[in-house]
Every structure is written in C-alpha cells, then in structure tokens.
Amino acid sequence: MINVSSIYKSFNGKDVLRGVDFNIQSGECVVVIGKSGSGKSVLLKHLLGLISPDSGFIKIDGLNLDELTYRELQRVRSKIGMVFQSGALFDSMNVYENLKIAIDRLTNLKQNQIDDRIEQCLDEVGMKETKLLMPSELSGGMKKRVGIARAISFKPDYLFYDEPTTGLDPIMSDTINKLIYKFNKKNKITTLVITHSMKTVFEIADRVLMLNNGKIYFNGSVNDIKNSKDVIISSFVNGKEILDLEYEKQ
Ligand SMILES: Nc1ncnc2c1ncn2[C@@H]1O[C@H](COP(=O)(O)OP(=O)(O)OP(=O)(O)O)[C@@H](O)[C@H]1O
Ligand SMILES: [Mg+2]
C-alpha cells in the first residue's frame, strides 16, 4: 500500500505540489492525469524516493521514505518496477543483457534460472525473438515492451509507468494498455500509470487521479470522470482547450 500525505514541493520558489494526498491500495491500478507541467513526473519521483517533499510524507508498505537509510530505501525500491517513457534500455547491451542486469541486481537467482526468467518475461510481452538484438534495432513499441519485460523480471510488488503510450501508434498503444492490464490483474502487481491518454484511462484504470494546480483535483472512478460536468475535468477528458483564466479561477 502507498500513502501520500500532504506533500508540498517547490523548485526555486515555484510551487509544484501544494498539498497532495492519496492512497493506493494493494492490487489497484491507479492512473494519474493532468496537463503538461502539472507535476506528474515530480510526484512519481517522490514515490521512487528520488526527491524528498518539502513537507508531508510518502509511505510504501508503512515505511516513510524520508526516514529510511540508503540501504532500506534500496530495499523498498527493489519492490518497484519502473517503465520509463523512452524504455531506458542500455544502448550498449542487447535485450538479454538488459534484463539480466536487473535480475542479477535484484534477485538471488542462479544463471539457468535467470535464463528461464528472461525467456518467460520476454514471452509475456511478445518479444521472445528479440533476445539477441540491440536496442538500436528495436522500434519504439518494441523498446517499450522490453522495458516492461525488464520491469517485471524481478517480480516487483509495484509497477510504475510514466507515459507508457506516448509516441506510439494506436495499435501499439492498445497492446501496451493490454499488457499493463494483464500484469495488474493476472500478476496482481499494484500499478500506477501517468498518462495523457484518456484511452489508457478508460481501458485500464480502477481509479483516476487528476493533478491540477498542485493538488489532486479529482480522485474517483472512470465512470465519474467520464460523466463529470466540471469544466476543468471535462475539458481534459474531451481534449478541449479552456482559457487559462478558467484554471486560475479555481
Ligand atoms: N528538478 C527540478 N528543478 C526545477 N524545476 C523542476 C524540476 N523538476 C520539475 N520541475 C518543474 O516542475 C513542474 C512540473 O514538472 P513535471 O515534469 O512533473 O510535469 P508533468 O506533469 O510530468 O508534465 P508532462 O506531462 O509534460 O510530462 C514544471 O514546471 C517543471 O519545470
Ligand atoms: Mg512528465
């Protein structure tokens, strides 16, 4: 379980997070939306313990990230698989080596078990035949799928995705959404997805959070966000620009 409580964060006097509160229950798939620059990636970095809040706290499985030693923080991080927008593969290593380095670091598996695990994870994302390819030989969608295979390879309790479908064609986006859904529902991995895509929200979210003006502006179900009459929410959901004035009024 993740508890985020009253997080404030500013950079050079600019308030980015202004009292963010929410929980993620074990097994949930929570999708975070919000316009560009609203602080979604900053929020994610807090959950990974990469930045500390100015005030407030983040607890993962009851542990306050700010109170942990480096070693304890590493132990918490080893429960989290992260899928970055770019795939974040090591360019000088082939697909097999990219997965092996994660499994080596985060598990005690022996070589033959590692090989089995790599086969199995690549198979899960439909990328078995790419094992010996270099990242430069893969398309964006393939890189993304290898990134997902690497993130699940050490059997994390949590999976975080930052904009998993950005830059992909609609069919590949659909494939990625289905993979996120599968690993959440079948493997019961607690999932947090940051996205601009309402299609992703509609296809996979158990619950939606919307960041706006440094706060959680909406926290509810897909149905509730779809039917919301609120101008800020409906303009985002329907992809329509509203005057900045409207944002400032809130
Ligand atoms: N390390 C930093 N130092 C200074 N400002 C930062 C830093 N990280 C983020 N910011 C600022 O915080 C704000 C929120 O950035 P963030 O990257 O979280 O937005 P986002 O919601 O992820 O946007 P996008 O949808 O475009 O990815 C931006 O104004 C950004 O310039
Ligand atoms: Mg971002």
XYZ file of C-alpha atoms and ligand atoms in Angstrom:
282
model
C 0.000 0.000 0.000
C 1.137 3.538 -0.771
C 0.159 6.553 1.355
C 0.874 10.031 0.101
C 0.100 12.633 2.725
C 0.104 16.436 2.345
C 3.095 16.643 0.045
C 4.369 20.119 -0.745
C 7.219 20.703 -3.178
C 8.533 23.856 -4.770
C 11.513 24.483 -7.051
C 13.159 27.920 -6.965
C 10.105 29.464 -5.360
C 7.669 27.849 -7.817
C 5.078 25.679 -6.052
C 4.635 22.450 -7.986
C 2.869 20.260 -5.417
C 0.662 22.098 -2.941
C -0.756 19.505 -0.588
C -1.129 16.217 -2.434
C -2.955 13.395 -0.642
C -3.971 9.962 -1.866
C -3.597 6.261 -1.150
C -3.082 3.322 -3.465
C -4.395 0.017 -2.167
C -2.642 -3.235 -2.816
C -3.633 -4.629 -6.228
C -5.150 -1.397 -7.534
C -4.475 0.180 -10.917
C -4.416 3.944 -10.431
C -3.981 6.305 -13.389
C -2.753 9.881 -12.893
C -3.660 12.539 -15.437
C -3.082 16.274 -15.569
C -1.912 18.837 -18.064
C 1.721 19.154 -19.032
C 3.779 20.688 -16.221
C 1.181 19.857 -13.552
C 3.740 17.859 -11.566
C 3.008 14.249 -12.506
C 6.642 13.270 -13.039
C 7.665 15.179 -9.912
C 5.076 13.170 -7.988
C 6.418 9.920 -9.421
C 9.975 10.853 -8.415
C 8.729 11.351 -4.859
C 7.253 7.836 -4.872
C 10.594 6.419 -6.005
C 12.396 8.321 -3.237
C 14.387 10.278 -5.841
C 13.200 13.601 -4.426
C 12.035 14.452 -0.927
C 8.984 16.596 -0.256
C 9.427 19.994 1.432
C 6.762 18.751 3.827
C 4.378 15.796 4.067
C 5.352 12.174 3.636
C 5.200 9.140 1.368
C 4.852 5.704 2.901
C 5.294 2.488 0.965
C 4.202 -0.622 2.866
C 4.139 1.527 6.007
C 7.691 2.858 5.627
C 8.202 6.618 5.425
C 10.689 7.022 2.558
C 12.244 10.096 4.180
C 13.127 8.209 7.341
C 14.937 5.319 5.677
C 18.648 4.691 5.419
C 20.038 4.351 1.910
C 20.044 0.566 2.265
C 16.432 0.496 3.493
C 15.374 2.768 0.638
C 17.080 0.427 -1.835
C 15.096 -2.461 -0.340
C 11.827 -0.567 -0.917
C 12.912 0.376 -4.447
C 13.648 -3.250 -5.218
C 9.887 -3.890 -4.897
C 9.137 -1.327 -7.605
C 9.409 -1.905 -11.335
C 9.647 1.305 -13.330
C 8.801 1.689 -17.006
C 10.196 4.912 -18.452
C 8.840 6.685 -21.489
C 11.943 6.028 -23.571
C 12.285 2.416 -22.442
C 15.579 3.451 -20.768
C 17.486 0.443 -22.091
C 21.271 0.379 -22.005
C 22.278 1.022 -25.615
C 25.494 -0.975 -25.396
C 23.757 -4.151 -24.198
C 21.460 -6.480 -26.074
C 17.937 -7.258 -24.864
C 19.031 -10.348 -22.918
C 21.761 -8.388 -21.106
C 19.373 -5.523 -20.339
C 17.115 -7.943 -18.481
C 19.951 -9.906 -16.905
C 21.460 -6.832 -15.264
C 18.163 -6.096 -13.465
C 17.626 -9.699 -12.365
C 21.252 -10.033 -11.188
C 20.960 -6.899 -9.105
C 17.579 -7.602 -7.532
C 17.295 -11.370 -7.083
C 19.453 -14.291 -5.987
C 18.607 -16.459 -8.990
C 21.227 -18.778 -10.496
C 22.308 -18.500 -14.135
C 19.911 -21.148 -15.506
C 17.034 -19.658 -13.504
C 17.920 -16.208 -14.832
C 17.837 -17.527 -18.400
C 14.422 -19.100 -17.779
C 13.132 -15.882 -16.225
C 14.333 -13.821 -19.207
C 12.661 -16.205 -21.677
C 9.449 -16.106 -19.692
C 9.333 -12.298 -19.325
C 10.110 -11.660 -22.989
C 7.437 -14.184 -23.907
C 4.905 -12.360 -21.681
C 5.354 -9.188 -23.760
C 5.653 -10.965 -27.133
C 9.352 -10.128 -27.552
C 10.997 -13.542 -27.303
C 12.595 -13.296 -30.733
C 14.383 -10.030 -29.871
C 16.616 -11.561 -27.197
C 19.877 -11.016 -29.057
C 19.013 -7.685 -30.677
C 20.496 -4.357 -29.657
C 18.134 -1.530 -28.554
C 19.058 0.424 -31.722
C 17.492 -2.391 -33.747
C 14.122 -2.074 -31.983
C 11.134 0.189 -32.755
C 9.706 2.470 -30.062
C 6.951 -0.012 -29.237
C 9.417 -2.903 -29.037
C 11.697 -0.917 -26.717
C 8.711 -0.150 -24.538
C 7.792 -3.835 -24.339
C 11.369 -4.819 -23.484
C 11.297 -2.087 -20.814
C 8.160 -3.705 -19.394
C 9.758 -7.166 -19.522
C 12.729 -5.788 -17.587
C 10.456 -4.096 -15.038
C 8.578 -7.338 -14.300
C 11.696 -9.535 -14.410
C 12.413 -9.302 -10.687
C 8.736 -9.829 -9.758
C 8.030 -6.418 -8.239
C 5.036 -5.722 -5.992
C 4.608 -2.335 -7.666
C 4.853 -1.204 -11.273
C 5.055 2.483 -12.178
C 4.745 3.674 -15.766
C 5.494 7.232 -16.941
C 3.551 7.929 -20.148
C 3.657 4.367 -21.467
C 1.812 5.045 -24.721
C 3.142 8.493 -25.657
C 4.618 8.461 -29.152
C 3.173 5.065 -30.090
C 0.623 4.351 -32.814
C -2.934 3.464 -31.675
C -2.462 -0.268 -32.186
C 0.793 -0.422 -30.233
C -0.799 1.799 -27.567
C -3.583 -0.737 -27.277
C -1.049 -3.575 -26.945
C 0.736 -1.687 -24.157
C -2.541 -0.934 -22.347
C -3.443 -4.627 -22.504
C -0.040 -5.595 -21.060
C -0.425 -3.094 -18.197
C -3.895 -4.501 -17.530
C -2.633 -8.093 -17.637
C 0.231 -7.544 -15.201
C -2.077 -5.695 -12.844
C -4.966 -8.174 -12.894
C -3.219 -11.521 -13.514
C 0.036 -10.957 -11.624
C -1.667 -8.697 -9.049
C 1.016 -6.025 -9.335
C -0.113 -2.737 -7.775
C 0.071 -0.269 -10.638
C 0.461 3.473 -11.073
C 0.299 4.909 -14.583
C 0.943 8.508 -15.574
C -0.595 9.369 -18.897
C -2.121 11.990 -21.155
C -4.191 9.343 -22.880
C -7.851 9.137 -21.894
C -7.982 5.871 -23.837
C -5.495 4.415 -21.359
C -7.643 5.730 -18.502
C -10.797 4.140 -19.914
C -9.110 0.825 -20.685
C -7.169 0.120 -17.507
C -7.953 2.386 -14.544
C -9.565 1.164 -11.344
C -9.302 4.740 -10.149
C -8.279 8.049 -11.694
C -6.407 10.920 -10.058
C -6.207 14.299 -11.734
C -3.473 16.736 -10.726
C -4.306 20.377 -11.205
C -2.736 23.460 -9.661
C -0.571 21.312 -7.407
C -3.436 19.381 -5.871
C -5.446 16.254 -6.514
C -8.386 17.861 -8.270
C -10.233 14.595 -8.938
C -9.999 11.194 -7.264
C -12.632 8.740 -8.428
C -13.859 6.133 -10.859
C -13.645 6.095 -14.646
C -17.420 6.495 -14.829
C -17.414 9.522 -12.566
C -14.699 11.275 -14.566
C -16.462 10.463 -17.849
C -19.691 11.997 -16.593
C -18.168 14.943 -14.760
C -19.696 18.331 -15.572
C -16.714 20.186 -14.072
C -15.198 22.393 -16.773
C -11.554 21.602 -15.952
C -12.191 17.865 -15.855
C -14.420 17.673 -18.917
C -12.075 19.826 -20.999
C -9.234 17.419 -20.210
C -11.358 14.333 -20.810
C -12.644 15.690 -24.116
C -9.300 17.135 -25.166
C -10.605 20.700 -25.450
C -8.561 23.748 -24.530
C -10.110 26.105 -21.993
C -8.898 29.584 -21.248
C -6.117 29.795 -18.696
C -8.427 32.176 -16.888
C -10.678 29.234 -16.097
C -7.808 27.424 -14.403
C -6.885 30.461 -12.384
C -10.430 30.926 -11.103
C -10.247 27.617 -9.222
N 14.407 19.332 -10.698
C 13.627 20.375 -10.986
N 14.047 21.628 -10.785
C 13.258 22.697 -11.052
N 12.014 22.588 -11.536
C 11.526 21.356 -11.764
C 12.302 20.187 -11.508
N 11.555 19.103 -11.819
C 10.382 19.592 -12.254
N 10.355 20.930 -12.229
C 9.197 21.779 -12.616
O 8.040 21.238 -12.012
C 6.905 21.384 -12.878
C 6.239 20.042 -13.058
O 7.055 19.213 -13.849
P 6.695 17.704 -14.219
O 7.823 17.193 -15.024
O 6.332 16.958 -13.001
O 5.378 17.899 -15.108
P 4.499 16.760 -15.781
O 3.112 16.890 -15.217
O 5.163 15.451 -15.670
O 4.462 17.276 -17.286
P 4.452 16.412 -18.667
O 3.036 15.965 -18.824
O 4.834 17.431 -19.701
O 5.429 15.292 -18.531
C 7.445 22.016 -14.156
O 7.174 23.395 -14.093
C 8.928 21.755 -14.108
O 9.631 22.767 -14.756
Mg 6.051 14.119 -17.021
